[in-house]
Coordinates of C-alpha atoms in Angstrom, one line a residue:
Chain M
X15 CA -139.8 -67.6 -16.5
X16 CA -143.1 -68.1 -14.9
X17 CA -144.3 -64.6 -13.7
X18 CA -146.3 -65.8 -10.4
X19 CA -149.9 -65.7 -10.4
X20 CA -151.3 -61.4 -10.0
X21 CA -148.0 -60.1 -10.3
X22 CA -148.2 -58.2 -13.0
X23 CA -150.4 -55.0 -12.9
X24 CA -153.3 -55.5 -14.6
X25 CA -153.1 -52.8 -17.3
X26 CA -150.0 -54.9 -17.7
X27 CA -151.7 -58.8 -18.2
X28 CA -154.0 -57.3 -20.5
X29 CA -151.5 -55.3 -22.8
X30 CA -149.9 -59.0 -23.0
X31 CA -152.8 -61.2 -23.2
X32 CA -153.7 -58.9 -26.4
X33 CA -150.9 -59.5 -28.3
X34 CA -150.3 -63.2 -27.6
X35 CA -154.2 -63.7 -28.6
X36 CA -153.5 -63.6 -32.2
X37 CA -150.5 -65.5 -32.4
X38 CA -151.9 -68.3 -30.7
X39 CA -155.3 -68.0 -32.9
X40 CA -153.1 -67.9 -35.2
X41 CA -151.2 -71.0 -33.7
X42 CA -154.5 -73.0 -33.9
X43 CA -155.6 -72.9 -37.4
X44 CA -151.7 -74.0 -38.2
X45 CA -152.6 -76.7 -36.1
X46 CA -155.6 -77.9 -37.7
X47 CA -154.9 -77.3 -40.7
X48 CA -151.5 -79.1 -40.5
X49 CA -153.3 -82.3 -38.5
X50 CA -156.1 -82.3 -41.4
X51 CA -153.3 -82.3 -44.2
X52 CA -151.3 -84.8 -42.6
X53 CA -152.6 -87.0 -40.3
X54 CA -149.5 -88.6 -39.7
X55 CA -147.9 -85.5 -38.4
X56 CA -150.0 -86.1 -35.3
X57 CA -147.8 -88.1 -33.6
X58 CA -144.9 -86.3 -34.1
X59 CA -146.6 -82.4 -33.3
X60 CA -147.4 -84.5 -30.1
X61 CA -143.9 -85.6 -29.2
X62 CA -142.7 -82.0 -29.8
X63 CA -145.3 -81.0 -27.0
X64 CA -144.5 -84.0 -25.2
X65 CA -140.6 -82.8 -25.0
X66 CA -141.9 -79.4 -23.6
X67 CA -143.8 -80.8 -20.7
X68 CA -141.1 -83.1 -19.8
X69 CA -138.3 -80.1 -19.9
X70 CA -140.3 -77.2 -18.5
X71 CA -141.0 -79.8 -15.2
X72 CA -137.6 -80.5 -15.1
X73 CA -136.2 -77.5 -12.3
X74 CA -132.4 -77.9 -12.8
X75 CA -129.7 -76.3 -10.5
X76 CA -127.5 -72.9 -12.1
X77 CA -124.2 -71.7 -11.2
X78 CA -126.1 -68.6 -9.4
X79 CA -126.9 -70.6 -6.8
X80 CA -131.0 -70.8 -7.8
X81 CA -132.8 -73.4 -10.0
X82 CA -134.6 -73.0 -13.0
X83 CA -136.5 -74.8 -15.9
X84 CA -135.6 -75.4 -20.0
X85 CA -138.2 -74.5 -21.7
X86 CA -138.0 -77.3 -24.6
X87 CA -139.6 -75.0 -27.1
X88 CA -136.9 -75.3 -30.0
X89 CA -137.6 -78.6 -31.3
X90 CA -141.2 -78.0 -32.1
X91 CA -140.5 -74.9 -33.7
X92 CA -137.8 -76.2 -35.9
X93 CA -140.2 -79.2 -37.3
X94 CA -143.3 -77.8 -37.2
X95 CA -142.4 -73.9 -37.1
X96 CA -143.4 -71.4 -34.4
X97 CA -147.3 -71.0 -34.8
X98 CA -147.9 -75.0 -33.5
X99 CA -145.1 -74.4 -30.9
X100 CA -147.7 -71.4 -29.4
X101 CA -149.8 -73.6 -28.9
X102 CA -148.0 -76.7 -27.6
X103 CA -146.4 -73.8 -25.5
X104 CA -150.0 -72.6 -24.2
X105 CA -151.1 -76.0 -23.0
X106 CA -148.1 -76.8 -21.0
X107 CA -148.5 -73.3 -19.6
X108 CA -152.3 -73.5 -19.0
X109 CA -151.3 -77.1 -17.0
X110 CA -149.2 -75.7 -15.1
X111 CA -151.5 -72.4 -13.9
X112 CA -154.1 -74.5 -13.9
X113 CA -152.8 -77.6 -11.7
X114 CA -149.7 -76.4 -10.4
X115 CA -150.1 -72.8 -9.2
X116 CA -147.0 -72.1 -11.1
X117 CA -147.8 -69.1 -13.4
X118 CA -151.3 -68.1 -13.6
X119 CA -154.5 -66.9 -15.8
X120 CA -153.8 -63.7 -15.3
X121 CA -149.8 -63.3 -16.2
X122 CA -150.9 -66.4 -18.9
X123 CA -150.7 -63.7 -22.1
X124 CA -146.8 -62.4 -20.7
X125 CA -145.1 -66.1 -20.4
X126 CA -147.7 -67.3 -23.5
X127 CA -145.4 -63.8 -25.3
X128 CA -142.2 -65.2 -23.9
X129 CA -141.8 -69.0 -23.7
X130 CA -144.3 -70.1 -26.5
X131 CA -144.1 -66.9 -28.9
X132 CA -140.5 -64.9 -28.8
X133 CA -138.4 -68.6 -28.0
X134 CA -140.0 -70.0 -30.5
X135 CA -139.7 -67.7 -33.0
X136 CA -136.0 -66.4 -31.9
X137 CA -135.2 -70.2 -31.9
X138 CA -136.8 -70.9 -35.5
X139 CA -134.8 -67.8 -36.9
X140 CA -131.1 -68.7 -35.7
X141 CA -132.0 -72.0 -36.9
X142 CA -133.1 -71.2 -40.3
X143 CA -130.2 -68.1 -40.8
X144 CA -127.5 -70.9 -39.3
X145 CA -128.7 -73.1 -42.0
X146 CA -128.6 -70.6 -44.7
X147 CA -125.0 -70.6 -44.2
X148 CA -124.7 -74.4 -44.4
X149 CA -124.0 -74.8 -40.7
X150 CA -124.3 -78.3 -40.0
X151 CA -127.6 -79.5 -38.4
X152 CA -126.6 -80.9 -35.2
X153 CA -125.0 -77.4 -34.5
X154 CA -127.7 -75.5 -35.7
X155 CA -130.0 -77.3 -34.0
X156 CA -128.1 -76.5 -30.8
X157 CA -128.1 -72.8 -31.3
X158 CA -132.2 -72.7 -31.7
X159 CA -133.0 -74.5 -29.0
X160 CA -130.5 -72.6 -26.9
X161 CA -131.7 -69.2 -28.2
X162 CA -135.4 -70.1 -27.6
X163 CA -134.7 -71.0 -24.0
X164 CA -132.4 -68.0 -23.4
X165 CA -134.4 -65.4 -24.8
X166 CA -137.6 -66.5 -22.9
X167 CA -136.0 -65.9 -19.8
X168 CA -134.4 -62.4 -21.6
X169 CA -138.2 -60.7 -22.6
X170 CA -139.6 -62.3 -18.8
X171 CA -136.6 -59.9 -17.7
X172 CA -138.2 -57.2 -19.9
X173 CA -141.7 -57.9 -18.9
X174 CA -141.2 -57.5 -15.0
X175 CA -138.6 -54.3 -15.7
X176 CA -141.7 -52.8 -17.3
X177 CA -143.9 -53.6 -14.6
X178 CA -141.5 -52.6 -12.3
X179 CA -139.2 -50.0 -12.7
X180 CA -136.8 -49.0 -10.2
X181 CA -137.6 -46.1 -8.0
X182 CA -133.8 -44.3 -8.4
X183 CA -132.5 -46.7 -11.4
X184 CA -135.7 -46.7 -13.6
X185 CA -136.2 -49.4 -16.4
X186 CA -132.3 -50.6 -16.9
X187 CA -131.5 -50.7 -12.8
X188 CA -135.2 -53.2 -12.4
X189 CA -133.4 -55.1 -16.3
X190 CA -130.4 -55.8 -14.8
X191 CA -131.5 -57.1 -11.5
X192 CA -134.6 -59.2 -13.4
X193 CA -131.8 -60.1 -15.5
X194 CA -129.0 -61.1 -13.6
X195 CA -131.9 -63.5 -11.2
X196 CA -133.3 -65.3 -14.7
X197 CA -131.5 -64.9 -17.7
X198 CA -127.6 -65.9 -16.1
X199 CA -129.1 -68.6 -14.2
X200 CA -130.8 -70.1 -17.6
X201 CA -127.4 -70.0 -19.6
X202 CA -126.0 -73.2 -18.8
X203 CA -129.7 -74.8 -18.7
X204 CA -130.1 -73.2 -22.0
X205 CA -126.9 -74.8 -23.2
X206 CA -128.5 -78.0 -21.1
X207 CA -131.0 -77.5 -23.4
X208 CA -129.6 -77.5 -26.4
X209 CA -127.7 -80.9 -26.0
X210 CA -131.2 -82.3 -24.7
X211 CA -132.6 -81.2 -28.2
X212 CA -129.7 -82.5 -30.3
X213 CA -130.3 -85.8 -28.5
X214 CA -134.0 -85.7 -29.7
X215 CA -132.8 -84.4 -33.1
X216 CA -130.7 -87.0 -33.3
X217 CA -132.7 -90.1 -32.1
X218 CA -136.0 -88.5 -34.7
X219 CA -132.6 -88.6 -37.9
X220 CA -132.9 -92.0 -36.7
X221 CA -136.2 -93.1 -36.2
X222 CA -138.0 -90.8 -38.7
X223 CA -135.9 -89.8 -41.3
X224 CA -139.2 -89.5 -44.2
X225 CA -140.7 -87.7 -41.7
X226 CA -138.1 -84.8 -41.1
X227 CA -137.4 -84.9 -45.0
X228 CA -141.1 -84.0 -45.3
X229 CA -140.6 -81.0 -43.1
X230 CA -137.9 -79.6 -44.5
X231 CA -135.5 -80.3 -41.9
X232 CA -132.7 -81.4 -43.8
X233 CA -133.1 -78.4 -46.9
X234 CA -129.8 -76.0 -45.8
X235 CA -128.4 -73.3 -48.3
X236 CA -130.3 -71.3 -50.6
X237 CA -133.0 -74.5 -50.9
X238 CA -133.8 -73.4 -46.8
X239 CA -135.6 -70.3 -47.9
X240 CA -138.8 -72.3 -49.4
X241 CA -140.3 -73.2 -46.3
X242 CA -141.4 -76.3 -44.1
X243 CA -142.6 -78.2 -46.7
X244 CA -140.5 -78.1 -50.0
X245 CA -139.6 -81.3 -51.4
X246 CA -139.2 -80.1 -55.0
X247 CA -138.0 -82.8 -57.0
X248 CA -135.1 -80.7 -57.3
X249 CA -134.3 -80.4 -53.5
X250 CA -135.0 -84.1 -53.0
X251 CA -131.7 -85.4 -54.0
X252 CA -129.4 -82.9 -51.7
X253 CA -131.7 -83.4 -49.1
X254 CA -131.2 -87.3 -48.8
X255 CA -128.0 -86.9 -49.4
X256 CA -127.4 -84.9 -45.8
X257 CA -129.6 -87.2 -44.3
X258 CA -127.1 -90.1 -45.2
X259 CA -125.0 -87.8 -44.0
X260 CA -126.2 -86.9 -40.5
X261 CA -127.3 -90.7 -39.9
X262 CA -123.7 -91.8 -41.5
X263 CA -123.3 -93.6 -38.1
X264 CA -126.2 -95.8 -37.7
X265 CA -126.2 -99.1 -37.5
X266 CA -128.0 -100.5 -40.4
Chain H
X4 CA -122.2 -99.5 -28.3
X5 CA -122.3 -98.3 -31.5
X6 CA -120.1 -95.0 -31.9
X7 CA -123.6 -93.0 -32.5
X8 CA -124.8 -94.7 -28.9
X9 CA -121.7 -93.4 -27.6
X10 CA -122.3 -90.1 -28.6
X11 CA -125.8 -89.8 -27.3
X12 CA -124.4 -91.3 -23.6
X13 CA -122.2 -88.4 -23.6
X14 CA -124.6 -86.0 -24.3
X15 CA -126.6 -87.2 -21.5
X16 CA -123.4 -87.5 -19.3
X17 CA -122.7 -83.2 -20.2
X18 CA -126.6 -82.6 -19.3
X19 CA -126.2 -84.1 -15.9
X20 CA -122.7 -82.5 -15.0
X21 CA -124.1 -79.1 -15.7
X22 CA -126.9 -80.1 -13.5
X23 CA -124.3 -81.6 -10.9
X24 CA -121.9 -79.1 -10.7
X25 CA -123.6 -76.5 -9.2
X26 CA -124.5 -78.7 -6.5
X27 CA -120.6 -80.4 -5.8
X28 CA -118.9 -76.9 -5.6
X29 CA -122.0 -75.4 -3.1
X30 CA -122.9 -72.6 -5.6
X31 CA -125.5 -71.7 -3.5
X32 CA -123.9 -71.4 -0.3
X33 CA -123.2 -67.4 -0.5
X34 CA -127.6 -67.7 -0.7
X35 CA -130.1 -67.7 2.5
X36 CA -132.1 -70.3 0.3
X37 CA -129.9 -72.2 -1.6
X38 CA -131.5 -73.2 -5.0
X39 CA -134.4 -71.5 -4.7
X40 CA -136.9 -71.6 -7.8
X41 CA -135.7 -68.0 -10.0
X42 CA -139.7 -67.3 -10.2
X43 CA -140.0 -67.4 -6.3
X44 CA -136.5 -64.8 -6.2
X45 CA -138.4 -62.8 -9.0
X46 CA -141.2 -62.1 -6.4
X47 CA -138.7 -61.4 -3.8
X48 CA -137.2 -58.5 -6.2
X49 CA -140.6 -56.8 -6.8
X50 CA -141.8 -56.6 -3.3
X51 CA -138.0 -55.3 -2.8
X52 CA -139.0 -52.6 -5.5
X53 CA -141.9 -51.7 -4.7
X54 CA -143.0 -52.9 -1.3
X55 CA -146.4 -52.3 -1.5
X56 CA -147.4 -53.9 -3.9
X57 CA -149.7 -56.7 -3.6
X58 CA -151.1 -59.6 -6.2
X59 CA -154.4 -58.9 -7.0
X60 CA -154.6 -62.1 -7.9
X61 CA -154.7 -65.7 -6.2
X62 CA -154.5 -69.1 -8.2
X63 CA -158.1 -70.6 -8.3
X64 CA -155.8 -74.1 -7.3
X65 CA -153.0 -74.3 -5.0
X66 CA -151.5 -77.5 -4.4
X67 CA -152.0 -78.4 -0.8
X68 CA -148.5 -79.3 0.2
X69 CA -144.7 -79.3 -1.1
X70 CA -145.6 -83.1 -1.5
X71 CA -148.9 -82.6 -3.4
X72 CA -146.9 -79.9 -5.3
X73 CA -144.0 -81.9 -6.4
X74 CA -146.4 -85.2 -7.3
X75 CA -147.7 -82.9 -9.7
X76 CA -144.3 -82.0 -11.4
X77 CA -143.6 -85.4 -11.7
X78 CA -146.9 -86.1 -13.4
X79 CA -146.1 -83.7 -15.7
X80 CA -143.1 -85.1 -16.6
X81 CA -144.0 -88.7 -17.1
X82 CA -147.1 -87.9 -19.4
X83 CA -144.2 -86.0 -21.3
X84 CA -141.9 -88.8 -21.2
X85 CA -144.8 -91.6 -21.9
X86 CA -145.8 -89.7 -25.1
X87 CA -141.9 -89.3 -26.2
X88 CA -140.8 -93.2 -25.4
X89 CA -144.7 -94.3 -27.2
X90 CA -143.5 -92.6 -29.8
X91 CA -139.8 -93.3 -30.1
X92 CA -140.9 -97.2 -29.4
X93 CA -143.5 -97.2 -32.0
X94 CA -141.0 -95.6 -34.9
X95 CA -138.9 -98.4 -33.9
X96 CA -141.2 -101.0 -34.2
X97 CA -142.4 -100.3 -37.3
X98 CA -139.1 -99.8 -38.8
X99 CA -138.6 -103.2 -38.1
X100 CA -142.1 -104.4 -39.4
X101 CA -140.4 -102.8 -42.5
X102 CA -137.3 -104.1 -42.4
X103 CA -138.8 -107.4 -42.1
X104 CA -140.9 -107.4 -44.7
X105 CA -138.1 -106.2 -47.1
X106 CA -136.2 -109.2 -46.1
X107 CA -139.2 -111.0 -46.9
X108 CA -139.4 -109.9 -50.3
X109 CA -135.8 -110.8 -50.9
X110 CA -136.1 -114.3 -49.6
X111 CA -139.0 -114.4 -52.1
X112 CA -136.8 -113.6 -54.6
X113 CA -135.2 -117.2 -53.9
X114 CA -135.6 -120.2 -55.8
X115 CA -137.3 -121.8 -53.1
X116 CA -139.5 -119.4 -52.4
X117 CA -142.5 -118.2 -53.5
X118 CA -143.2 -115.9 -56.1
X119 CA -142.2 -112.3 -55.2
X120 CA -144.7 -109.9 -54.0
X121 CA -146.4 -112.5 -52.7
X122 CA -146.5 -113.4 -48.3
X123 CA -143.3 -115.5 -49.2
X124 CA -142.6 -116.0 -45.8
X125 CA -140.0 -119.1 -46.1
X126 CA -137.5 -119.1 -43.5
X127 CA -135.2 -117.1 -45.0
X128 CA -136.4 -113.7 -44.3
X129 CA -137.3 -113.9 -40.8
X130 CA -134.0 -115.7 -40.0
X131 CA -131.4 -112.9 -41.5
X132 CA -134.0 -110.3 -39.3
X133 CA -132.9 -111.9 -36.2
X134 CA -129.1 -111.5 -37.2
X135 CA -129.9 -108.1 -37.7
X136 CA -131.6 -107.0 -34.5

């Protein structure tokens, strides 16, 4: 999803470097305010960037025939919500401009608006409408982190079409071919991706159960709509009580 | 293994098929470049759409060499991976700092033992954590 270094006109990186500004500004004070509120969130908001590093390094082989990257931006979302994941999302995209020519300053704002703003927030919002419904976490854990990788690759699709519209086909002839080069080679990563993220879900149920409780993971129904951090006495029992659930099978 | 380590080995196992596949049934034969990155094809489109068009920008760093290039990558992925097992080992640990002093306590609660709440460290505790881990 990495639009290369000046390819994108430059009426073009601005328009997109103005409207990912505020987000990640926006992203920022989350940040700080969450790390000042609770310390101990520190390590965790660094092991959510930490997963996006490792999967956006990873280039995996598609069934198209070309290789592509997860973007890993799913699990941060869905623990810390989307503002911190724009900026976990920046750094790993500023790395990579910066040190690996992959990407660049001046297309930063367009794959800043696709992998660490629309993923995350796409990601966040099947997650939280999947729980809603009572969907089972695992499963809707699966769904956000595939949606955040999928659509990434969707709006770079979007980006470039703009950019470049076909001389005879217009915008939907440059869509479909940006499409059909990153957004079907990224479904089976994304699904890749999903089962990468239940993994991590999965080992943090274990490992750091207070912790996700604290976040609201674990709040599902009507309880989901108050936010990251509701632990109303009231919620506290249910909540518990799906942890138990969804960490049935650990060895105690 | 513990059903739940089962599950997580399969997982894994899934992630690398899909990776695999691809590869054993040559899904990239039909291509000039077979598993080319999708950025570098991306690039290829546009100058197929509009040929003249050139970047007006350069990265300010390159990395020298495919080798250089691909050092990087992995750098990026171990600092990734560092910061997830430091943090996965540390939960761990201290889940078993807790779990050991809760045995603790309970030995305390022993006649032998010290009072409770107190360090009541009597050979109990520290023997039934072994049996657990």
């Amino acid at each position: 999803m990495h639009i290369a270094e000046g390819f994108l006109p430059p009426a073009h990186a601005v328009a997109w470097g103005v409207a990912s500004a505020p987000f990640v500004v926006h992203g920022v004070r989350s940040l700080t305010r969450e790390v000042r509120e609770h310390p101990e969130s520190t390590l965790l908001i660094g092991a959510s960037g930490a997963f996006t590093f490792v999967l956006s390094a990873l280039k995996l082989p598609s069934v198209t025939g070309s290789c592509s990257h997860p973007t890993g931006t799913g699990l941060g979302a869905i623990l810390f919500r989307p503002p911190i994941m724009a900026v976990l999302g920046t750094i790993t995209l500023l790395f990579q401009a910066l040190l690996l020519a992959h990407g660049g300053l001046t297309t930063l704002g367009a794959n800043v608006f696709s992998m660490a703003i629309v993923g995350p927030w796409a990601g966040y919002g099947v997650y939280r409408l999947l729980r809603r419904f009572d969907v089972p976490l695992m499963v809707a854990v699966f769904f956000a982190a595939f949606v955040a990788d999928l659509s990434t690759y969707c709006v770079t699709s979007v980006q470039l079409a703009l950019a470049f519209p076909d001389p005879s086909s217009g915008f939907l002839g440059a869509l479909g071919k940006f499409g059909s080069i990153f957004a079907v080679t990224q479904i089976p990563l994304a699904v890749s991706e999903g089962l990468l993220t239940v993994l991590v879900m999965r080992l943090l149920v274990q490992s750091s159960k207070g912790e996700l409780t604290r976040l609201g993971v674990f709040l599902a129904g009507k309880r989901s709509r108050s936010g990251t951090n509701g632990t109303d006495a009231t919620n506290q029992t249910n909540e518990t009580n799906e942890a138990n659930e969804t960490t049935g099978t650990v060895t105690r | 293994m513990s059903r739940n380590a089962k599950i997580n080995a399969l997982l894994l196992l899934v992630v690398a098929a899909l990776a695999v596949l691809p590869l054993v049934f040559g899904m990239g034969d039909h291509k000039k470049e077979p598993f080319a990155g999708a950025d570098a094809e991306a690039e290829t489109a546009i100058t197929e759409i509009e040929p003249d068009y050139e970047p007006w920008f350069s990265p300010l760093y390159e990395p020298p060499s495919g080798e250089i290039e691909s050092a990087l990558f992995a750098l990026q992925a171990a600092l990734g991976a560092g910061v997830l097992a430091y943090y996965f080992g540390l939960r761990r640990g201290r889940r078993q700092g807790e779990l050991r002093v809760l045995a603790q306590r309970e030995g305390g609660q022993d006649p032998t033992a010290e009072a409770p709440g107190g360090t009541g460290g009597s050979g109990a505790g520290p023997d039934r954590l072994t049996e657990r881990a």
